[in-house]
């Protein structure tokens, strides 16, 4: 069964006014300016599922980078092996608990080549103390202009420049604010002054959590390629998603027409990551 997949994208501009990246945002309808997020994990998984299976990264961002919000759970589960680290920036949400497990996960993603950003940063002693262990791994800090005072917005520029971290002003809503942030050294800019989030839709092939779990269980037994193909054949909805995924990736030149070729191209490990993303995307929504 097919349905519509939704995402929103909002441009991030550099100091010359050129599009540097897009933030890709969870949406659950074609008309909503915002979305009700019951779970950060599920929202991130649905964004990834829609990028990989339904819409495609090139259509969403062209040759620009893609910023995506990442919950603690999805960072710890190491599900980004399917993504090109040159194209994605992983945004660490402001409510993420920082501990040794998270630091190890951040180190791992950094070693794979991903850039990382701190989202919705508040220039306070509490935030600095909490996120200081991550500063050496972070490439960008997104400063919320609504929740920070003008003094803290300026203070952040000096503080993070000294640590070789680029600053992104988010929620820029007028030209004076943009000019001021540019004058005090901010590197990137995002907000309604430039563009509201734009809805992008695609065709989604729905699959059930039960079917996804069946294949994940089989993968844990280290099956042969033939037995895995046989299991996929029992679930044409998942097979269709797989073929849509592999043929939307610009790294793949020839069209792959069968499940066996798709599994070989993706690899067993990444097939399991892909299925786990789909499973998280379907939490509490399908049986």
PDB file of C-alpha atoms in Angstrom:
ATOM      1  CA  UNK A   1       0.000   0.000   0.000  1.00  0.00           C
ATOM      2  CA  UNK A   2       1.273   3.439  -0.911  1.00  0.00           C
ATOM      3  CA  UNK A   3       0.874   6.704   0.971  1.00  0.00           C
ATOM      4  CA  UNK A   4       2.509  10.123   0.962  1.00  0.00           C
ATOM      5  CA  UNK A   5       5.771  10.827   2.759  1.00  0.00           C
ATOM      6  CA  UNK A   6       6.363  14.335   4.083  1.00  0.00           C
ATOM      7  CA  UNK A   7       9.472  16.289   4.985  1.00  0.00           C
ATOM      8  CA  UNK A   8      10.181  19.969   5.426  1.00  0.00           C
ATOM      9  CA  UNK A   9      13.408  21.656   4.435  1.00  0.00           C
ATOM     10  CA  UNK A  10      14.680  25.070   5.496  1.00  0.00           C
ATOM     11  CA  UNK A  11      17.778  26.624   3.932  1.00  0.00           C
ATOM     12  CA  UNK A  12      20.901  27.593   5.864  1.00  0.00           C
ATOM     13  CA  UNK A  13      22.818  30.453   4.237  1.00  0.00           C
ATOM     14  CA  UNK A  14      26.474  31.405   4.417  1.00  0.00           C
ATOM     15  CA  UNK A  15      27.859  34.932   4.885  1.00  0.00           C
ATOM     16  CA  UNK A  16      27.624  35.597   1.132  1.00  0.00           C
ATOM     17  CA  UNK A  17      23.938  34.691   1.004  1.00  0.00           C
ATOM     18  CA  UNK A  18      24.493  31.361  -0.733  1.00  0.00           C
ATOM     19  CA  UNK A  19      22.712  28.177   0.360  1.00  0.00           C
ATOM     20  CA  UNK A  20      25.191  26.152   2.395  1.00  0.00           C
ATOM     21  CA  UNK A  21      22.807  23.458   3.654  1.00  0.00           C
ATOM     22  CA  UNK A  22      19.207  22.581   4.413  1.00  0.00           C
ATOM     23  CA  UNK A  23      17.827  21.446   7.730  1.00  0.00           C
ATOM     24  CA  UNK A  24      15.501  18.504   7.101  1.00  0.00           C
ATOM     25  CA  UNK A  25      12.565  18.513   9.490  1.00  0.00           C
ATOM     26  CA  UNK A  26       9.916  15.995  10.495  1.00  0.00           C
ATOM     27  CA  UNK A  27       6.416  16.726   9.216  1.00  0.00           C
ATOM     28  CA  UNK A  28       3.275  14.610   9.458  1.00  0.00           C
ATOM     29  CA  UNK A  29       1.004  16.457   7.003  1.00  0.00           C
ATOM     30  CA  UNK A  30       1.354  18.476   3.779  1.00  0.00           C
ATOM     31  CA  UNK A  31       0.015  21.701   5.250  1.00  0.00           C
ATOM     32  CA  UNK A  32       1.549  21.965   8.706  1.00  0.00           C
ATOM     33  CA  UNK A  33       4.158  24.621   9.468  1.00  0.00           C
ATOM     34  CA  UNK A  34       5.094  22.613  12.538  1.00  0.00           C
ATOM     35  CA  UNK A  35       4.595  19.027  13.645  1.00  0.00           C
ATOM     36  CA  UNK A  36       3.606  17.255  16.838  1.00  0.00           C
ATOM     37  CA  UNK A  37       6.628  15.157  17.825  1.00  0.00           C
ATOM     38  CA  UNK A  38       5.741  12.395  20.246  1.00  0.00           C
ATOM     39  CA  UNK A  39       9.234  10.879  20.144  1.00  0.00           C
ATOM     40  CA  UNK A  40      12.524  12.418  18.990  1.00  0.00           C
ATOM     41  CA  UNK A  41      13.725   8.923  18.071  1.00  0.00           C
ATOM     42  CA  UNK A  42      10.698   8.241  15.891  1.00  0.00           C
ATOM     43  CA  UNK A  43      10.826  11.689  14.272  1.00  0.00           C
ATOM     44  CA  UNK A  44      14.486  11.259  13.285  1.00  0.00           C
ATOM     45  CA  UNK A  45      13.827   7.739  12.009  1.00  0.00           C
ATOM     46  CA  UNK A  46      10.916   8.935   9.879  1.00  0.00           C
ATOM     47  CA  UNK A  47      13.059  11.708   8.422  1.00  0.00           C
ATOM     48  CA  UNK A  48      15.762   9.174   7.541  1.00  0.00           C
ATOM     49  CA  UNK A  49      13.236   6.678   6.151  1.00  0.00           C
ATOM     50  CA  UNK A  50      11.702   9.337   3.921  1.00  0.00           C
ATOM     51  CA  UNK A  51      15.120  10.502   2.705  1.00  0.00           C
ATOM     52  CA  UNK A  52      16.321   6.985   1.938  1.00  0.00           C
ATOM     53  CA  UNK A  53      13.174   5.281   0.647  1.00  0.00           C
ATOM     54  CA  UNK A  54      10.782   7.917  -0.626  1.00  0.00           C
ATOM     55  CA  UNK A  55      12.239  11.271  -1.636  1.00  0.00           C
ATOM     56  CA  UNK A  56      15.999  10.994  -2.055  1.00  0.00           C
ATOM     57  CA  UNK A  57      18.746  13.265  -0.813  1.00  0.00           C
ATOM     58  CA  UNK A  58      19.520  14.887  -4.172  1.00  0.00           C
ATOM     59  CA  UNK A  59      15.939  16.066  -4.622  1.00  0.00           C
ATOM     60  CA  UNK A  60      15.915  17.485  -1.098  1.00  0.00           C
ATOM     61  CA  UNK A  61      19.241  19.311  -0.948  1.00  0.00           C
ATOM     62  CA  UNK A  62      20.939  19.091  -4.342  1.00  0.00           C
ATOM     63  CA  UNK A  63      24.681  19.239  -3.723  1.00  0.00           C
ATOM     64  CA  UNK A  64      24.303  21.019  -0.349  1.00  0.00           C
ATOM     65  CA  UNK A  65      24.672  19.492   3.099  1.00  0.00           C
ATOM     66  CA  UNK A  66      21.736  18.135   5.112  1.00  0.00           C
ATOM     67  CA  UNK A  67      21.339  18.900   8.834  1.00  0.00           C
ATOM     68  CA  UNK A  68      19.224  16.327  10.715  1.00  0.00           C
ATOM     69  CA  UNK A  69      18.138  16.297  14.353  1.00  0.00           C
ATOM     70  CA  UNK A  70      19.459  13.314  16.312  1.00  0.00           C
ATOM     71  CA  UNK A  71      18.083  11.933  19.531  1.00  0.00           C
ATOM     72  CA  UNK A  72      20.344  10.274  22.084  1.00  0.00           C
ATOM     73  CA  UNK A  73      18.948   6.836  21.216  1.00  0.00           C
ATOM     74  CA  UNK A  74      19.665   7.083  17.521  1.00  0.00           C
ATOM     75  CA  UNK A  75      23.187   8.384  18.178  1.00  0.00           C
ATOM     76  CA  UNK A  76      23.907   5.461  20.504  1.00  0.00           C
ATOM     77  CA  UNK A  77      22.467   2.886  18.088  1.00  0.00           C
ATOM     78  CA  UNK A  78      24.984   3.790  15.375  1.00  0.00           C
ATOM     79  CA  UNK A  79      22.472   3.752  12.495  1.00  0.00           C
ATOM     80  CA  UNK A  80      24.210   6.201  10.180  1.00  0.00           C
ATOM     81  CA  UNK A  81      26.283   3.740   8.171  1.00  0.00           C
ATOM     82  CA  UNK A  82      23.844   4.182   5.279  1.00  0.00           C
ATOM     83  CA  UNK A  83      24.520   7.915   5.085  1.00  0.00           C
ATOM     84  CA  UNK A  84      27.299   9.695   3.219  1.00  0.00           C
ATOM     85  CA  UNK A  85      29.213  11.552   5.981  1.00  0.00           C
ATOM     86  CA  UNK A  86      30.245  14.264   3.512  1.00  0.00           C
ATOM     87  CA  UNK A  87      26.602  15.208   3.033  1.00  0.00           C
ATOM     88  CA  UNK A  88      25.072  14.989   6.521  1.00  0.00           C
ATOM     89  CA  UNK A  89      25.549  17.074   9.655  1.00  0.00           C
ATOM     90  CA  UNK A  90      24.247  15.380  12.819  1.00  0.00           C
ATOM     91  CA  UNK A  91      22.492  17.855  15.136  1.00  0.00           C
ATOM     92  CA  UNK A  92      22.737  16.903  18.803  1.00  0.00           C
ATOM     93  CA  UNK A  93      19.475  17.951  20.443  1.00  0.00           C
ATOM     94  CA  UNK A  94      19.637  20.329  23.377  1.00  0.00           C
ATOM     95  CA  UNK A  95      18.039  17.871  25.826  1.00  0.00           C
ATOM     96  CA  UNK A  96      20.485  15.035  25.144  1.00  0.00           C
ATOM     97  CA  UNK A  97      22.159  13.681  28.277  1.00  0.00           C
ATOM     98  CA  UNK A  98      25.947  13.828  27.970  1.00  0.00           C
ATOM     99  CA  UNK A  99      27.801  10.886  29.490  1.00  0.00           C
ATOM    100  CA  UNK A 100      30.581   8.476  28.557  1.00  0.00           C
ATOM    101  CA  UNK A 101      28.308   6.424  26.294  1.00  0.00           C
ATOM    102  CA  UNK A 102      27.266   9.475  24.303  1.00  0.00           C
ATOM    103  CA  UNK A 103      30.837  10.749  24.062  1.00  0.00           C
ATOM    104  CA  UNK A 104      31.982   7.404  22.655  1.00  0.00           C
ATOM    105  CA  UNK A 105      29.144   7.501  20.106  1.00  0.00           C
ATOM    106  CA  UNK A 106      30.096  11.063  19.094  1.00  0.00           C
ATOM    107  CA  UNK A 107      33.740  10.036  18.735  1.00  0.00           C
ATOM    108  CA  UNK A 108      32.687   7.121  16.525  1.00  0.00           C
ATOM    109  CA  UNK A 109      30.559   9.299  14.231  1.00  0.00           C
ATOM    110  CA  UNK A 110      33.342  11.871  14.032  1.00  0.00           C
ATOM    111  CA  UNK A 111      35.842   9.142  13.078  1.00  0.00           C
ATOM    112  CA  UNK A 112      33.528   8.106  10.236  1.00  0.00           C
ATOM    113  CA  UNK A 113      33.745  11.646   8.848  1.00  0.00           C
ATOM    114  CA  UNK A 114      30.460  13.148  10.047  1.00  0.00           C
ATOM    115  CA  UNK A 115      30.303  16.761  11.135  1.00  0.00           C
ATOM    116  CA  UNK A 116      28.319  17.453  14.302  1.00  0.00           C
ATOM    117  CA  UNK A 117      26.329  20.430  15.534  1.00  0.00           C
ATOM    118  CA  UNK A 118      24.854  21.450  18.874  1.00  0.00           C
ATOM    119  CA  UNK A 119      21.230  22.473  18.397  1.00  0.00           C
ATOM    120  CA  UNK A 120      19.372  25.337  20.143  1.00  0.00           C
ATOM    121  CA  UNK A 121      22.316  26.313  22.312  1.00  0.00           C
ATOM    122  CA  UNK A 122      21.744  28.666  25.245  1.00  0.00           C
ATOM    123  CA  UNK A 123      24.804  30.675  26.269  1.00  0.00           C
ATOM    124  CA  UNK A 124      24.669  29.863  29.956  1.00  0.00           C
ATOM    125  CA  UNK A 125      27.020  28.333  32.503  1.00  0.00           C
ATOM    126  CA  UNK A 126      24.751  25.287  32.732  1.00  0.00           C
ATOM    127  CA  UNK A 127      24.818  24.596  28.982  1.00  0.00           C
ATOM    128  CA  UNK A 128      28.562  25.215  28.730  1.00  0.00           C
ATOM    129  CA  UNK A 129      29.259  22.865  31.624  1.00  0.00           C
ATOM    130  CA  UNK A 130      26.956  20.173  30.200  1.00  0.00           C
ATOM    131  CA  UNK A 131      28.212  20.252  26.615  1.00  0.00           C
ATOM    132  CA  UNK A 132      31.874  21.122  27.154  1.00  0.00           C
ATOM    133  CA  UNK A 133      32.977  17.464  26.729  1.00  0.00           C
ATOM    134  CA  UNK A 134      31.622  17.623  23.160  1.00  0.00           C
ATOM    135  CA  UNK A 135      33.222  20.906  22.067  1.00  0.00           C
ATOM    136  CA  UNK A 136      36.314  19.210  20.620  1.00  0.00           C
ATOM    137  CA  UNK A 137      34.107  17.101  18.299  1.00  0.00           C
ATOM    138  CA  UNK A 138      31.561  19.739  17.241  1.00  0.00           C
ATOM    139  CA  UNK A 139      31.895  21.768  14.025  1.00  0.00           C
ATOM    140  CA  UNK A 140      28.828  24.016  14.469  1.00  0.00           C
ATOM    141  CA  UNK A 141      26.810  25.553  17.285  1.00  0.00           C
ATOM    142  CA  UNK A 142      23.284  26.709  16.468  1.00  0.00           C
ATOM    143  CA  UNK A 143      22.421  29.742  18.589  1.00  0.00           C
ATOM    144  CA  UNK A 144      18.736  30.268  19.259  1.00  0.00           C
ATOM    145  CA  UNK A 145      18.254  34.028  18.848  1.00  0.00           C
ATOM    146  CA  UNK A 146      14.911  34.025  20.656  1.00  0.00           C
ATOM    147  CA  UNK A 147      16.095  32.327  23.845  1.00  0.00           C
ATOM    148  CA  UNK A 148      19.455  34.137  24.105  1.00  0.00           C
ATOM    149  CA  UNK A 149      19.946  37.761  25.132  1.00  0.00           C
ATOM    150  CA  UNK A 150      21.771  40.166  22.779  1.00  0.00           C
ATOM    151  CA  UNK A 151      24.708  40.095  25.184  1.00  0.00           C
ATOM    152  CA  UNK A 152      24.873  36.302  25.116  1.00  0.00           C
ATOM    153  CA  UNK A 153      24.566  36.234  21.323  1.00  0.00           C
ATOM    154  CA  UNK A 154      27.656  38.428  21.125  1.00  0.00           C
ATOM    155  CA  UNK A 155      29.476  36.548  23.874  1.00  0.00           C
ATOM    156  CA  UNK A 156      28.945  33.247  22.036  1.00  0.00           C
ATOM    157  CA  UNK A 157      30.751  34.598  18.985  1.00  0.00           C
ATOM    158  CA  UNK A 158      33.996  35.151  20.885  1.00  0.00           C
ATOM    159  CA  UNK A 159      33.630  31.994  22.982  1.00  0.00           C
ATOM    160  CA  UNK A 160      33.173  29.563  20.093  1.00  0.00           C
ATOM    161  CA  UNK A 161      35.508  31.297  17.641  1.00  0.00           C
ATOM    162  CA  UNK A 162      38.283  30.708  20.172  1.00  0.00           C
ATOM    163  CA  UNK A 163      37.446  26.998  19.966  1.00  0.00           C
ATOM    164  CA  UNK A 164      37.366  26.909  16.153  1.00  0.00           C
ATOM    165  CA  UNK A 165      33.621  26.170  16.129  1.00  0.00           C
ATOM    166  CA  UNK A 166      31.429  27.867  13.519  1.00  0.00           C
ATOM    167  CA  UNK A 167      28.305  29.693  14.675  1.00  0.00           C
ATOM    168  CA  UNK A 168      24.885  29.414  13.078  1.00  0.00           C
ATOM    169  CA  UNK A 169      22.235  32.000  13.965  1.00  0.00           C
ATOM    170  CA  UNK A 170      18.814  30.350  13.921  1.00  0.00           C
ATOM    171  CA  UNK A 171      15.390  32.046  14.064  1.00  0.00           C
ATOM    172  CA  UNK A 172      16.625  35.077  12.136  1.00  0.00           C
ATOM    173  CA  UNK A 173      13.378  36.964  11.478  1.00  0.00           C
ATOM    174  CA  UNK A 174      14.423  40.375  10.128  1.00  0.00           C
ATOM    175  CA  UNK A 175      17.243  42.147   8.326  1.00  0.00           C
ATOM    176  CA  UNK A 176      18.617  44.115  11.323  1.00  0.00           C
ATOM    177  CA  UNK A 177      19.056  40.863  13.247  1.00  0.00           C
ATOM    178  CA  UNK A 178      20.786  39.255  10.277  1.00  0.00           C
ATOM    179  CA  UNK A 179      23.110  42.228   9.802  1.00  0.00           C
ATOM    180  CA  UNK A 180      23.981  42.345  13.492  1.00  0.00           C
ATOM    181  CA  UNK A 181      24.828  38.624  13.660  1.00  0.00           C
ATOM    182  CA  UNK A 182      26.910  38.936  10.514  1.00  0.00           C
ATOM    183  CA  UNK A 183      28.765  41.962  11.912  1.00  0.00           C
ATOM    184  CA  UNK A 184      29.717  40.137  15.120  1.00  0.00           C
ATOM    185  CA  UNK A 185      31.113  37.166  13.225  1.00  0.00           C
ATOM    186  CA  UNK A 186      28.395  34.561  12.792  1.00  0.00           C
ATOM    187  CA  UNK A 187      29.085  32.167   9.906  1.00  0.00           C
ATOM    188  CA  UNK A 188      25.660  30.812   8.918  1.00  0.00           C
ATOM    189  CA  UNK A 189      22.052  31.965   9.122  1.00  0.00           C
ATOM    190  CA  UNK A 190      18.636  30.305   9.206  1.00  0.00           C
ATOM    191  CA  UNK A 191      15.169  31.693   9.796  1.00  0.00           C
ATOM    192  CA  UNK A 192      11.901  33.112   8.456  1.00  0.00           C
ATOM    193  CA  UNK A 193      13.708  36.210   7.148  1.00  0.00           C
ATOM    194  CA  UNK A 194      15.188  33.991   4.438  1.00  0.00           C
ATOM    195  CA  UNK A 195      12.560  31.242   4.068  1.00  0.00           C
ATOM    196  CA  UNK A 196       9.983  29.283   6.010  1.00  0.00           C
ATOM    197  CA  UNK A 197      10.272  25.497   5.990  1.00  0.00           C
ATOM    198  CA  UNK A 198       9.070  24.110   2.658  1.00  0.00           C
ATOM    199  CA  UNK A 199       7.127  20.863   2.490  1.00  0.00           C
ATOM    200  CA  UNK A 200       8.480  18.191   0.132  1.00  0.00           C
ATOM    201  CA  UNK A 201       6.441  15.058  -0.571  1.00  0.00           C
ATOM    202  CA  UNK A 202       7.170  11.640  -2.006  1.00  0.00           C
ATOM    203  CA  UNK A 203       5.519   8.257  -2.466  1.00  0.00           C
ATOM    204  CA  UNK A 204       5.914   5.890   0.472  1.00  0.00           C
ATOM    205  CA  UNK A 205       5.431   2.123   0.325  1.00  0.00           C
ATOM    206  CA  UNK A 206       4.067   1.126   3.713  1.00  0.00           C
ATOM    207  CA  UNK A 207       5.486  -1.896   5.530  1.00  0.00           C
ATOM    208  CA  UNK A 208       4.448  -3.413   8.849  1.00  0.00           C
ATOM    209  CA  UNK A 209       6.597  -3.585  11.957  1.00  0.00           C
ATOM    210  CA  UNK A 210       5.907  -7.326  12.215  1.00  0.00           C
ATOM    211  CA  UNK A 211       7.330  -7.956   8.754  1.00  0.00           C
ATOM    212  CA  UNK A 212      10.385  -5.814   9.442  1.00  0.00           C
ATOM    213  CA  UNK A 213      11.004  -7.686  12.709  1.00  0.00           C
ATOM    214  CA  UNK A 214      10.852 -11.050  10.925  1.00  0.00           C
ATOM    215  CA  UNK A 215      13.729 -10.077   8.648  1.00  0.00           C
ATOM    216  CA  UNK A 216      15.746  -8.524  11.508  1.00  0.00           C
ATOM    217  CA  UNK A 217      15.374 -11.754  13.503  1.00  0.00           C
ATOM    218  CA  UNK A 218      16.618 -13.758  10.535  1.00  0.00           C
ATOM    219  CA  UNK A 219      19.608 -11.441  10.069  1.00  0.00           C
ATOM    220  CA  UNK A 220      20.672 -12.103  13.655  1.00  0.00           C
ATOM    221  CA  UNK A 221      21.158 -15.783  12.721  1.00  0.00           C
ATOM    222  CA  UNK A 222      23.675 -14.813  10.013  1.00  0.00           C
ATOM    223  CA  UNK A 223      21.672 -16.314   7.146  1.00  0.00           C
ATOM    224  CA  UNK A 224      22.936 -17.173   3.701  1.00  0.00           C
ATOM    225  CA  UNK A 225      22.224 -14.727   0.920  1.00  0.00           C
ATOM    226  CA  UNK A 226      19.729 -17.188  -0.588  1.00  0.00           C
ATOM    227  CA  UNK A 227      17.705 -17.601   2.624  1.00  0.00           C
ATOM    228  CA  UNK A 228      17.631 -13.830   3.158  1.00  0.00           C
ATOM    229  CA  UNK A 229      16.347 -13.333  -0.386  1.00  0.00           C
ATOM    230  CA  UNK A 230      13.656 -15.935   0.275  1.00  0.00           C
ATOM    231  CA  UNK A 231      12.546 -14.020   3.390  1.00  0.00           C
ATOM    232  CA  UNK A 232      12.391 -10.737   1.448  1.00  0.00           C
ATOM    233  CA  UNK A 233      10.274 -12.482  -1.194  1.00  0.00           C
ATOM    234  CA  UNK A 234       7.639 -13.105   1.491  1.00  0.00           C
ATOM    235  CA  UNK A 235       7.367  -9.339   2.079  1.00  0.00           C
ATOM    236  CA  UNK A 236       6.934  -7.511  -1.246  1.00  0.00           C
ATOM    237  CA  UNK A 237       6.336  -4.183   0.511  1.00  0.00           C
ATOM    238  CA  UNK A 238       9.801  -4.293   2.134  1.00  0.00           C
ATOM    239  CA  UNK A 239      11.376  -5.549  -1.086  1.00  0.00           C
ATOM    240  CA  UNK A 240       9.855  -2.605  -2.966  1.00  0.00           C
ATOM    241  CA  UNK A 241      11.252  -0.214  -0.341  1.00  0.00           C
ATOM    242  CA  UNK A 242      14.687  -1.773  -0.700  1.00  0.00           C
ATOM    243  CA  UNK A 243      14.734  -1.405  -4.470  1.00  0.00           C
ATOM    244  CA  UNK A 244      13.482   2.167  -4.205  1.00  0.00           C
ATOM    245  CA  UNK A 245      16.249   2.929  -1.709  1.00  0.00           C
ATOM    246  CA  UNK A 246      19.141   1.482  -3.695  1.00  0.00           C
ATOM    247  CA  UNK A 247      18.009   3.031  -6.966  1.00  0.00           C
ATOM    248  CA  UNK A 248      17.574   6.504  -5.469  1.00  0.00           C
ATOM    249  CA  UNK A 249      21.213   6.643  -4.322  1.00  0.00           C
ATOM    250  CA  UNK A 250      23.290   8.696  -6.754  1.00  0.00           C
ATOM    251  CA  UNK A 251      26.353   6.585  -5.903  1.00  0.00           C
ATOM    252  CA  UNK A 252      24.671   3.689  -7.663  1.00  0.00           C
ATOM    253  CA  UNK A 253      24.869   4.043 -11.458  1.00  0.00           C
ATOM    254  CA  UNK A 254      23.233   0.938 -12.945  1.00  0.00           C
ATOM    255  CA  UNK A 255      19.616   0.266 -11.988  1.00  0.00           C
ATOM    256  CA  UNK A 256      19.291  -2.714  -9.631  1.00  0.00           C
ATOM    257  CA  UNK A 257      16.225  -4.736 -10.548  1.00  0.00           C
ATOM    258  CA  UNK A 258      16.147  -7.542  -7.973  1.00  0.00           C
ATOM    259  CA  UNK A 259      16.411  -8.015  -4.234  1.00  0.00           C
ATOM    260  CA  UNK A 260      19.530 -10.166  -4.432  1.00  0.00           C
ATOM    261  CA  UNK A 261      21.435  -7.442  -6.256  1.00  0.00           C
ATOM    262  CA  UNK A 262      20.184  -4.845  -3.768  1.00  0.00           C
ATOM    263  CA  UNK A 263      21.316  -6.881  -0.749  1.00  0.00           C
ATOM    264  CA  UNK A 264      24.745  -7.464  -2.269  1.00  0.00           C
ATOM    265  CA  UNK A 265      25.122  -3.762  -3.037  1.00  0.00           C
ATOM    266  CA  UNK A 266      24.012  -2.566   0.421  1.00  0.00           C
ATOM    267  CA  UNK A 267      25.646  -5.351   2.452  1.00  0.00           C
ATOM    268  CA  UNK A 268      24.196  -7.432   5.288  1.00  0.00           C
ATOM    269  CA  UNK A 269      25.263  -5.021   8.047  1.00  0.00           C
ATOM    270  CA  UNK A 270      23.720  -1.995   6.389  1.00  0.00           C
ATOM    271  CA  UNK A 271      20.561  -3.939   5.522  1.00  0.00           C
ATOM    272  CA  UNK A 272      20.049  -4.433   9.268  1.00  0.00           C
ATOM    273  CA  UNK A 273      20.651  -0.714   9.936  1.00  0.00           C
ATOM    274  CA  UNK A 274      18.166   0.190   7.211  1.00  0.00           C
ATOM    275  CA  UNK A 275      15.519  -2.129   8.641  1.00  0.00           C
ATOM    276  CA  UNK A 276      16.092  -0.774  12.161  1.00  0.00           C
ATOM    277  CA  UNK A 277      15.532   2.775  10.941  1.00  0.00           C
ATOM    278  CA  UNK A 278      12.262   1.636   9.370  1.00  0.00           C
ATOM    279  CA  UNK A 279      11.263  -0.137  12.574  1.00  0.00           C
ATOM    280  CA  UNK A 280      11.903   2.986  14.672  1.00  0.00           C
ATOM    281  CA  UNK A 281       9.962   5.063  12.144  1.00  0.00           C
ATOM    282  CA  UNK A 282       6.945   2.817  12.659  1.00  0.00           C
ATOM    283  CA  UNK A 283       6.957   2.844  16.469  1.00  0.00           C
ATOM    284  CA  UNK A 284       3.436   3.020  17.918  1.00  0.00           C
ATOM    285  CA  UNK A 285       1.963   3.569  14.463  1.00  0.00           C
ATOM    286  CA  UNK A 286       1.748   0.098  12.957  1.00  0.00           C
ATOM    287  CA  UNK A 287       1.399  -3.430  14.170  1.00  0.00           C
TER     288      UNK A 287
END
